[in-house]
Amino acid sequence: MVTRLVFIGNKVEKVQQGTDPAGSKVSKKRITVFIVAAMDGHMEQMIVINQYLKPRAFSRIHYDTNKLPVCMQWKATPKGWMNSTIFKEWLLYLNTTIETQKRNVLLFLDNFSGHDCGFELAKEYLTHVRVEWLPPNCTSLLQPVDQGIGNALKIRYHKYLHEHMSKMIFIDKHAMEGVDMLRAFVWLGRVWNSLHSTSTVSRCFEKAGFRFESDNEIIPDLISDVVNHDEQVSLIKKF
């Protein structure tokens, strides 16, 4: 799942104590966060996508983006958005990882163009990853990330942001002082650690209809249930 995240807040210009926020400029600085999670609560590495491979905030402290924490991969595109090239690279990386672990995975994807094109480029090499596509117009119902994982990430991230803003205002500094790509990067790492292998992730899968029949067995016909869900929705709408 791809989500856009405002990394320096909404109101930038007039957020200090005693100022009027009316007419403040809305921040357009965003990063893309690509999230993949499993039914048991495990989360794969996030892919964080920015417009610049080496942001200014990183260069100030000589931070090497090739030495990232285990929870992240760092990518850059002209618009800071997921594309087919990045997605293909990620699919091949996932396949290699799963092969090394001697496992197989079933990956559900929504119909985002970057997913579709990236899959076409990588599919002949996917020996341990099986891909199934969620029905059109049903993503909000069937995508576990849309059932709360993405929202939990945003809420926890903005909690760090708002705590920082409050601290800056309290000491009579500009609320956004010190908020840059590096700090956003650190906060995202903390958020990932707080969500990884938690019940939040597994509950979102359950809400989307993905349930374990027992500790070791997935409900039979899960794939066909998902594929046929759009037909069921269409029938319900007739009544």
PDB file of N, CA and C in Angstrom, residues 129-213:
ATOM      1  N   VAL A 129       6.776 -15.823  -4.600  1.00  0.00           N
ATOM      2  CA  VAL A 129       5.744 -14.819  -4.313  1.00  0.00           C
ATOM      3  C   VAL A 129       4.605 -14.984  -5.304  1.00  0.00           C
ATOM      4  N   ARG A 130       3.425 -15.241  -4.803  1.00  0.00           N
ATOM      5  CA  ARG A 130       2.239 -15.315  -5.651  1.00  0.00           C
ATOM      6  C   ARG A 130       1.432 -14.040  -5.455  1.00  0.00           C
ATOM      7  N   VAL A 131       1.018 -13.417  -6.534  1.00  0.00           N
ATOM      8  CA  VAL A 131       0.287 -12.149  -6.478  1.00  0.00           C
ATOM      9  C   VAL A 131      -1.171 -12.364  -6.858  1.00  0.00           C
ATOM     10  N   GLU A 132      -2.074 -11.808  -6.056  1.00  0.00           N
ATOM     11  CA  GLU A 132      -3.502 -11.766  -6.369  1.00  0.00           C
ATOM     12  C   GLU A 132      -3.949 -10.311  -6.295  1.00  0.00           C
ATOM     13  N   TRP A 133      -4.814  -9.929  -7.225  1.00  0.00           N
ATOM     14  CA  TRP A 133      -5.258  -8.537  -7.300  1.00  0.00           C
ATOM     15  C   TRP A 133      -6.611  -8.365  -6.621  1.00  0.00           C
ATOM     16  N   LEU A 134      -6.715  -7.351  -5.795  1.00  0.00           N
ATOM     17  CA  LEU A 134      -7.995  -7.037  -5.172  1.00  0.00           C
ATOM     18  C   LEU A 134      -8.961  -6.524  -6.235  1.00  0.00           C
ATOM     19  N   PRO A 135     -10.250  -6.823  -6.117  1.00  0.00           N
ATOM     20  CA  PRO A 135     -11.228  -6.369  -7.110  1.00  0.00           C
ATOM     21  C   PRO A 135     -11.267  -4.847  -7.196  1.00  0.00           C
ATOM     22  N   PRO A 136     -11.535  -4.294  -8.372  1.00  0.00           N
ATOM     23  CA  PRO A 136     -11.639  -2.836  -8.530  1.00  0.00           C
ATOM     24  C   PRO A 136     -12.736  -2.267  -7.633  1.00  0.00           C
ATOM     25  N   ASN A 137     -12.502  -1.064  -7.149  1.00  0.00           N
ATOM     26  CA  ASN A 137     -13.494  -0.314  -6.363  1.00  0.00           C
ATOM     27  C   ASN A 137     -13.819  -0.952  -5.016  1.00  0.00           C
ATOM     28  N   CYS A 138     -13.010  -1.887  -4.583  1.00  0.00           N
ATOM     29  CA  CYS A 138     -13.244  -2.534  -3.284  1.00  0.00           C
ATOM     30  C   CYS A 138     -12.060  -2.369  -2.339  1.00  0.00           C
ATOM     31  N   THR A 139     -11.092  -1.560  -2.743  1.00  0.00           N
ATOM     32  CA  THR A 139      -9.873  -1.425  -1.948  1.00  0.00           C
ATOM     33  C   THR A 139     -10.172  -0.977  -0.524  1.00  0.00           C
ATOM     34  N   SER A 140     -11.096  -0.037  -0.366  1.00  0.00           N
ATOM     35  CA  SER A 140     -11.391   0.493   0.964  1.00  0.00           C
ATOM     36  C   SER A 140     -11.969  -0.571   1.888  1.00  0.00           C
ATOM     37  N   LEU A 141     -12.552  -1.624   1.312  1.00  0.00           N
ATOM     38  CA  LEU A 141     -13.139  -2.702   2.105  1.00  0.00           C
ATOM     39  C   LEU A 141     -12.169  -3.849   2.350  1.00  0.00           C
ATOM     40  N   LEU A 142     -11.339  -4.143   1.363  1.00  0.00           N
ATOM     41  CA  LEU A 142     -10.537  -5.363   1.399  1.00  0.00           C
ATOM     42  C   LEU A 142      -9.060  -5.143   1.675  1.00  0.00           C
ATOM     43  N   GLN A 143      -8.593  -3.914   1.599  1.00  0.00           N
ATOM     44  CA  GLN A 143      -7.183  -3.630   1.810  1.00  0.00           C
ATOM     45  C   GLN A 143      -6.934  -3.415   3.304  1.00  0.00           C
ATOM     46  N   PRO A 144      -6.210  -4.336   3.976  1.00  0.00           N
ATOM     47  CA  PRO A 144      -5.970  -4.195   5.415  1.00  0.00           C
ATOM     48  C   PRO A 144      -5.308  -2.872   5.796  1.00  0.00           C
ATOM     49  N   VAL A 145      -4.439  -2.364   4.926  1.00  0.00           N
ATOM     50  CA  VAL A 145      -3.795  -1.090   5.233  1.00  0.00           C
ATOM     51  C   VAL A 145      -4.833   0.022   5.314  1.00  0.00           C
ATOM     52  N   ASP A 146      -5.857  -0.046   4.461  1.00  0.00           N
ATOM     53  CA  ASP A 146      -6.929   0.944   4.492  1.00  0.00           C
ATOM     54  C   ASP A 146      -7.870   0.749   5.670  1.00  0.00           C
ATOM     55  N   GLN A 147      -7.820  -0.408   6.299  1.00  0.00           N
ATOM     56  CA  GLN A 147      -8.679  -0.672   7.448  1.00  0.00           C
ATOM     57  C   GLN A 147      -8.092  -0.142   8.751  1.00  0.00           C
ATOM     58  N   GLY A 148      -6.945   0.499   8.669  1.00  0.00           N
ATOM     59  CA  GLY A 148      -6.420   1.121   9.877  1.00  0.00           C
ATOM     60  C   GLY A 148      -4.916   1.146  10.016  1.00  0.00           C
ATOM     61  N   ILE A 149      -4.192   0.321   9.250  1.00  0.00           N
ATOM     62  CA  ILE A 149      -2.732   0.297   9.390  1.00  0.00           C
ATOM     63  C   ILE A 149      -2.131   1.628   8.946  1.00  0.00           C
ATOM     64  N   GLY A 150      -2.565   2.101   7.769  1.00  0.00           N
ATOM     65  CA  GLY A 150      -2.060   3.378   7.274  1.00  0.00           C
ATOM     66  C   GLY A 150      -2.429   4.524   8.186  1.00  0.00           C
ATOM     67  N   ASN A 151      -3.660   4.505   8.689  1.00  0.00           N
ATOM     68  CA  ASN A 151      -4.114   5.567   9.581  1.00  0.00           C
ATOM     69  C   ASN A 151      -3.346   5.539  10.897  1.00  0.00           C
ATOM     70  N   ALA A 152      -3.068   4.336  11.406  1.00  0.00           N
ATOM     71  CA  ALA A 152      -2.296   4.218  12.644  1.00  0.00           C
ATOM     72  C   ALA A 152      -0.901   4.791  12.461  1.00  0.00           C
ATOM     73  N   LEU A 153      -0.300   4.535  11.299  1.00  0.00           N
ATOM     74  CA  LEU A 153       1.026   5.090  11.018  1.00  0.00           C
ATOM     75  C   LEU A 153       0.985   6.614  11.019  1.00  0.00           C
ATOM     76  N   LYS A 154      -0.016   7.179  10.341  1.00  0.00           N
ATOM     77  CA  LYS A 154      -0.113   8.635  10.256  1.00  0.00           C
ATOM     78  C   LYS A 154      -0.368   9.260  11.626  1.00  0.00           C
ATOM     79  N   ILE A 155      -1.278   8.649  12.397  1.00  0.00           N
ATOM     80  CA  ILE A 155      -1.612   9.193  13.713  1.00  0.00           C
ATOM     81  C   ILE A 155      -0.396   9.184  14.628  1.00  0.00           C
ATOM     82  N   ARG A 156       0.333   8.079  14.636  1.00  0.00           N
ATOM     83  CA  ARG A 156       1.498   7.981  15.516  1.00  0.00           C
ATOM     84  C   ARG A 156       2.619   8.908  15.056  1.00  0.00           C
ATOM     85  N   TYR A 157       2.757   9.054  13.749  1.00  0.00           N
ATOM     86  CA  TYR A 157       3.757   9.989  13.233  1.00  0.00           C
ATOM     87  C   TYR A 157       3.410  11.418  13.648  1.00  0.00           C
ATOM     88  N   HIS A 158       2.155  11.811  13.439  1.00  0.00           N
ATOM     89  CA  HIS A 158       1.760  13.181  13.760  1.00  0.00           C
ATOM     90  C   HIS A 158       1.752  13.443  15.262  1.00  0.00           C
ATOM     91  N   LYS A 159       1.678  12.397  16.068  1.00  0.00           N
ATOM     92  CA  LYS A 159       1.823  12.565  17.512  1.00  0.00           C
ATOM     93  C   LYS A 159       3.218  13.095  17.827  1.00  0.00           C
ATOM     94  N   TYR A 160       4.238  12.510  17.196  1.00  0.00           N
ATOM     95  CA  TYR A 160       5.600  13.020  17.384  1.00  0.00           C
ATOM     96  C   TYR A 160       5.715  14.457  16.886  1.00  0.00           C
ATOM     97  N   LEU A 161       5.105  14.734  15.738  1.00  0.00           N
ATOM     98  CA  LEU A 161       5.165  16.074  15.161  1.00  0.00           C
ATOM     99  C   LEU A 161       4.527  17.099  16.089  1.00  0.00           C
ATOM    100  N   HIS A 162       3.332  16.795  16.587  1.00  0.00           N
ATOM    101  CA  HIS A 162       2.618  17.752  17.436  1.00  0.00           C
ATOM    102  C   HIS A 162       3.298  17.932  18.787  1.00  0.00           C
ATOM    103  N   GLU A 163       3.884  16.873  19.317  1.00  0.00           N
ATOM    104  CA  GLU A 163       4.642  17.002  20.561  1.00  0.00           C
ATOM    105  C   GLU A 163       5.834  17.931  20.364  1.00  0.00           C
ATOM    106  N   HIS A 164       6.491  17.804  19.214  1.00  0.00           N
ATOM    107  CA  HIS A 164       7.627  18.675  18.912  1.00  0.00           C
ATOM    108  C   HIS A 164       7.171  20.126  18.773  1.00  0.00           C
ATOM    109  N   MET A 165       6.061  20.347  18.066  1.00  0.00           N
ATOM    110  CA  MET A 165       5.540  21.698  17.882  1.00  0.00           C
ATOM    111  C   MET A 165       5.188  22.336  19.224  1.00  0.00           C
ATOM    112  N   SER A 166       4.551  21.569  20.105  1.00  0.00           N
ATOM    113  CA  SER A 166       4.174  22.090  21.424  1.00  0.00           C
ATOM    114  C   SER A 166       5.408  22.472  22.230  1.00  0.00           C
ATOM    115  N   LYS A 167       6.440  21.644  22.140  1.00  0.00           N
ATOM    116  CA  LYS A 167       7.678  21.927  22.861  1.00  0.00           C
ATOM    117  C   LYS A 167       8.317  23.213  22.356  1.00  0.00           C
ATOM    118  N   MET A 168       8.343  23.401  21.045  1.00  0.00           N
ATOM    119  CA  MET A 168       8.941  24.603  20.467  1.00  0.00           C
ATOM    120  C   MET A 168       8.167  25.860  20.867  1.00  0.00           C
ATOM    121  N   ILE A 169       6.840  25.776  20.839  1.00  0.00           N
ATOM    122  CA  ILE A 169       6.016  26.925  21.222  1.00  0.00           C
ATOM    123  C   ILE A 169       6.234  27.265  22.693  1.00  0.00           C
ATOM    124  N   PHE A 170       6.360  26.235  23.531  1.00  0.00           N
ATOM    125  CA  PHE A 170       6.534  26.433  24.968  1.00  0.00           C
ATOM    126  C   PHE A 170       7.821  27.190  25.272  1.00  0.00           C
ATOM    127  N   ILE A 171       8.865  26.939  24.503  1.00  0.00           N
ATOM    128  CA  ILE A 171      10.136  27.632  24.742  1.00  0.00           C
ATOM    129  C   ILE A 171      10.280  28.850  23.833  1.00  0.00           C
ATOM    130  N   ASP A 172       9.131  29.300  23.265  1.00  0.00           N
ATOM    131  CA  ASP A 172       9.060  30.537  22.495  1.00  0.00           C
ATOM    132  C   ASP A 172       9.914  30.495  21.230  1.00  0.00           C
ATOM    133  N   LYS A 173       9.854  29.382  20.550  1.00  0.00           N
ATOM    134  CA  LYS A 173      10.511  29.265  19.254  1.00  0.00           C
ATOM    135  C   LYS A 173       9.468  28.946  18.196  1.00  0.00           C
ATOM    136  N   HIS A 174       9.861  29.088  16.932  1.00  0.00           N
ATOM    137  CA  HIS A 174       8.935  28.746  15.854  1.00  0.00           C
ATOM    138  C   HIS A 174       8.570  27.267  15.962  1.00  0.00           C
ATOM    139  N   ALA A 175       7.286  26.983  15.832  1.00  0.00           N
ATOM    140  CA  ALA A 175       6.791  25.627  16.066  1.00  0.00           C
ATOM    141  C   ALA A 175       7.469  24.586  15.186  1.00  0.00           C
ATOM    142  N   MET A 176       7.845  24.987  13.968  1.00  0.00           N
ATOM    143  CA  MET A 176       8.406  24.017  13.035  1.00  0.00           C
ATOM    144  C   MET A 176       9.932  23.974  13.054  1.00  0.00           C
ATOM    145  N   GLU A 177      10.547  24.709  13.966  1.00  0.00           N
ATOM    146  CA  GLU A 177      12.009  24.706  14.029  1.00  0.00           C
ATOM    147  C   GLU A 177      12.527  23.295  14.310  1.00  0.00           C
ATOM    148  N   GLY A 178      13.486  22.879  13.525  1.00  0.00           N
ATOM    149  CA  GLY A 178      14.090  21.570  13.716  1.00  0.00           C
ATOM    150  C   GLY A 178      13.372  20.425  13.032  1.00  0.00           C
ATOM    151  N   VAL A 179      12.249  20.726  12.363  1.00  0.00           N
ATOM    152  CA  VAL A 179      11.524  19.666  11.655  1.00  0.00           C
ATOM    153  C   VAL A 179      12.027  19.607  10.220  1.00  0.00           C
ATOM    154  N   ASP A 180      12.725  18.553   9.892  1.00  0.00           N
ATOM    155  CA  ASP A 180      13.242  18.381   8.539  1.00  0.00           C
ATOM    156  C   ASP A 180      13.145  16.903   8.163  1.00  0.00           C
ATOM    157  N   MET A 181      13.686  16.554   7.032  1.00  0.00           N
ATOM    158  CA  MET A 181      13.572  15.189   6.545  1.00  0.00           C
ATOM    159  C   MET A 181      14.235  14.188   7.486  1.00  0.00           C
ATOM    160  N   LEU A 182      15.332  14.576   8.099  1.00  0.00           N
ATOM    161  CA  LEU A 182      16.029  13.663   9.002  1.00  0.00           C
ATOM    162  C   LEU A 182      15.176  13.346  10.225  1.00  0.00           C
ATOM    163  N   ARG A 183      14.556  14.382  10.791  1.00  0.00           N
ATOM    164  CA  ARG A 183      13.710  14.155  11.962  1.00  0.00           C
ATOM    165  C   ARG A 183      12.492  13.312  11.587  1.00  0.00           C
ATOM    166  N   ALA A 184      11.924  13.602  10.410  1.00  0.00           N
ATOM    167  CA  ALA A 184      10.794  12.799   9.934  1.00  0.00           C
ATOM    168  C   ALA A 184      11.207  11.341   9.785  1.00  0.00           C
ATOM    169  N   PHE A 185      12.407  11.141   9.310  1.00  0.00           N
ATOM    170  CA  PHE A 185      12.958   9.801   9.124  1.00  0.00           C
ATOM    171  C   PHE A 185      13.051   9.064  10.460  1.00  0.00           C
ATOM    172  N   VAL A 186      13.542   9.752  11.479  1.00  0.00           N
ATOM    173  CA  VAL A 186      13.669   9.157  12.816  1.00  0.00           C
ATOM    174  C   VAL A 186      12.296   8.805  13.377  1.00  0.00           C
ATOM    175  N   TRP A 187      11.339   9.718  13.233  1.00  0.00           N
ATOM    176  CA  TRP A 187       9.987   9.463  13.734  1.00  0.00           C
ATOM    177  C   TRP A 187       9.352   8.265  13.044  1.00  0.00           C
ATOM    178  N   LEU A 188       9.550   8.159  11.735  1.00  0.00           N
ATOM    179  CA  LEU A 188       8.987   7.023  11.003  1.00  0.00           C
ATOM    180  C   LEU A 188       9.563   5.701  11.510  1.00  0.00           C
ATOM    181  N   GLY A 189      10.849   5.697  11.811  1.00  0.00           N
ATOM    182  CA  GLY A 189      11.466   4.494  12.352  1.00  0.00           C
ATOM    183  C   GLY A 189      10.844   4.091  13.680  1.00  0.00           C
ATOM    184  N   ARG A 190      10.571   5.069  14.525  1.00  0.00           N
ATOM    185  CA  ARG A 190       9.935   4.784  15.815  1.00  0.00           C
ATOM    186  C   ARG A 190       8.516   4.261  15.620  1.00  0.00           C
ATOM    187  N   VAL A 191       7.808   4.858  14.667  1.00  0.00           N
ATOM    188  CA  VAL A 191       6.437   4.415  14.396  1.00  0.00           C
ATOM    189  C   VAL A 191       6.437   2.973  13.900  1.00  0.00           C
ATOM    190  N   TRP A 192       7.347   2.660  12.984  1.00  0.00           N
ATOM    191  CA  TRP A 192       7.432   1.289  12.464  1.00  0.00           C
ATOM    192  C   TRP A 192       7.677   0.307  13.605  1.00  0.00           C
ATOM    193  N   ASN A 193       8.593   0.651  14.499  1.00  0.00           N
ATOM    194  CA  ASN A 193       8.893  -0.235  15.626  1.00  0.00           C
ATOM    195  C   ASN A 193       7.682  -0.418  16.531  1.00  0.00           C
ATOM    196  N   SER A 194       6.865   0.638  16.663  1.00  0.00           N
ATOM    197  CA  SER A 194       5.692   0.550  17.538  1.00  0.00           C
ATOM    198  C   SER A 194       4.572  -0.270  16.915  1.00  0.00           C
ATOM    199  N   LEU A 195       4.535  -0.354  15.581  1.00  0.00           N
ATOM    200  CA  LEU A 195       3.486  -1.110  14.897  1.00  0.00           C
ATOM    201  C   LEU A 195       3.895  -2.541  14.586  1.00  0.00           C
ATOM    202  N   HIS A 196       5.184  -2.763  14.447  1.00  0.00           N
ATOM    203  CA  HIS A 196       5.687  -4.068  13.997  1.00  0.00           C
ATOM    204  C   HIS A 196       5.270  -5.181  14.954  1.00  0.00           C
ATOM    205  N   SER A 197       4.652  -6.222  14.390  1.00  0.00           N
ATOM    206  CA  SER A 197       4.231  -7.402  15.155  1.00  0.00           C
ATOM    207  C   SER A 197       3.274  -7.060  16.299  1.00  0.00           C
ATOM    208  N   THR A 198       2.396  -6.096  16.087  1.00  0.00           N
ATOM    209  CA  THR A 198       1.404  -5.742  17.096  1.00  0.00           C
ATOM    210  C   THR A 198       0.027  -6.234  16.678  1.00  0.00           C
ATOM    211  N   SER A 199      -0.898  -6.225  17.633  1.00  0.00           N
ATOM    212  CA  SER A 199      -2.263  -6.652  17.333  1.00  0.00           C
ATOM    213  C   SER A 199      -2.973  -5.669  16.417  1.00  0.00           C
ATOM    214  N   THR A 200      -2.481  -4.421  16.342  1.00  0.00           N
ATOM    215  CA  THR A 200      -3.096  -3.435  15.446  1.00  0.00           C
ATOM    216  C   THR A 200      -3.124  -3.954  14.019  1.00  0.00           C
ATOM    217  N   VAL A 201      -2.012  -4.497  13.576  1.00  0.00           N
ATOM    218  CA  VAL A 201      -1.906  -4.988  12.200  1.00  0.00           C
ATOM    219  C   VAL A 201      -2.821  -6.186  11.976  1.00  0.00           C
ATOM    220  N   SER A 202      -2.773  -7.165  12.865  1.00  0.00           N
ATOM    221  CA  SER A 202      -3.590  -8.371  12.684  1.00  0.00           C
ATOM    222  C   SER A 202      -5.077  -8.057  12.766  1.00  0.00           C
ATOM    223  N   ARG A 203      -5.465  -7.100  13.611  1.00  0.00           N
ATOM    224  CA  ARG A 203      -6.885  -6.726  13.708  1.00  0.00           C
ATOM    225  C   ARG A 203      -7.370  -6.077  12.419  1.00  0.00           C
ATOM    226  N   CYS A 204      -6.507  -5.320  11.764  1.00  0.00           N
ATOM    227  CA  CYS A 204      -6.886  -4.689  10.496  1.00  0.00           C
ATOM    228  C   CYS A 204      -7.088  -5.739   9.406  1.00  0.00           C
ATOM    229  N   PHE A 205      -6.281  -6.784   9.429  1.00  0.00           N
ATOM    230  CA  PHE A 205      -6.494  -7.891   8.488  1.00  0.00           C
ATOM    231  C   PHE A 205      -7.833  -8.563   8.756  1.00  0.00           C
ATOM    232  N   GLU A 206      -8.132  -8.778  10.029  1.00  0.00           N
ATOM    233  CA  GLU A 206      -9.395  -9.425  10.375  1.00  0.00           C
ATOM    234  C   GLU A 206     -10.582  -8.570   9.947  1.00  0.00           C
ATOM    235  N   LYS A 207     -10.473  -7.266  10.130  1.00  0.00           N
ATOM    236  CA  LYS A 207     -11.541  -6.359   9.721  1.00  0.00           C
ATOM    237  C   LYS A 207     -11.770  -6.418   8.217  1.00  0.00           C
ATOM    238  N   ALA A 208     -10.706  -6.652   7.456  1.00  0.00           N
ATOM    239  CA  ALA A 208     -10.812  -6.739   5.997  1.00  0.00           C
ATOM    240  C   ALA A 208     -11.269  -8.119   5.527  1.00  0.00           C
ATOM    241  N   GLY A 209     -11.467  -9.052   6.462  1.00  0.00           N
ATOM    242  CA  GLY A 209     -11.970 -10.371   6.098  1.00  0.00           C
ATOM    243  C   GLY A 209     -10.929 -11.465   6.059  1.00  0.00           C
ATOM    244  N   PHE A 210      -9.696 -11.157   6.428  1.00  0.00           N
ATOM    245  CA  PHE A 210      -8.622 -12.155   6.441  1.00  0.00           C
ATOM    246  C   PHE A 210      -8.525 -12.725   7.856  1.00  0.00           C
ATOM    247  N   ARG A 211      -8.933 -13.974   8.025  1.00  0.00           N
ATOM    248  CA  ARG A 211      -8.948 -14.575   9.357  1.00  0.00           C
ATOM    249  C   ARG A 211      -8.297 -15.949   9.335  1.00  0.00           C
ATOM    250  N   PHE A 212      -7.675 -16.273  10.461  1.00  0.00           N
ATOM    251  CA  PHE A 212      -7.136 -17.621  10.644  1.00  0.00           C
ATOM    252  C   PHE A 212      -8.224 -18.518  11.211  1.00  0.00           C
ATOM    253  N   GLU A 213      -8.388 -19.699  10.605  1.00  0.00           N
ATOM    254  CA  GLU A 213      -9.328 -20.674  11.150  1.00  0.00           C
ATOM    255  C   GLU A 213      -8.752 -21.313  12.404  1.00  0.00           C
TER     256      GLU A 213
END
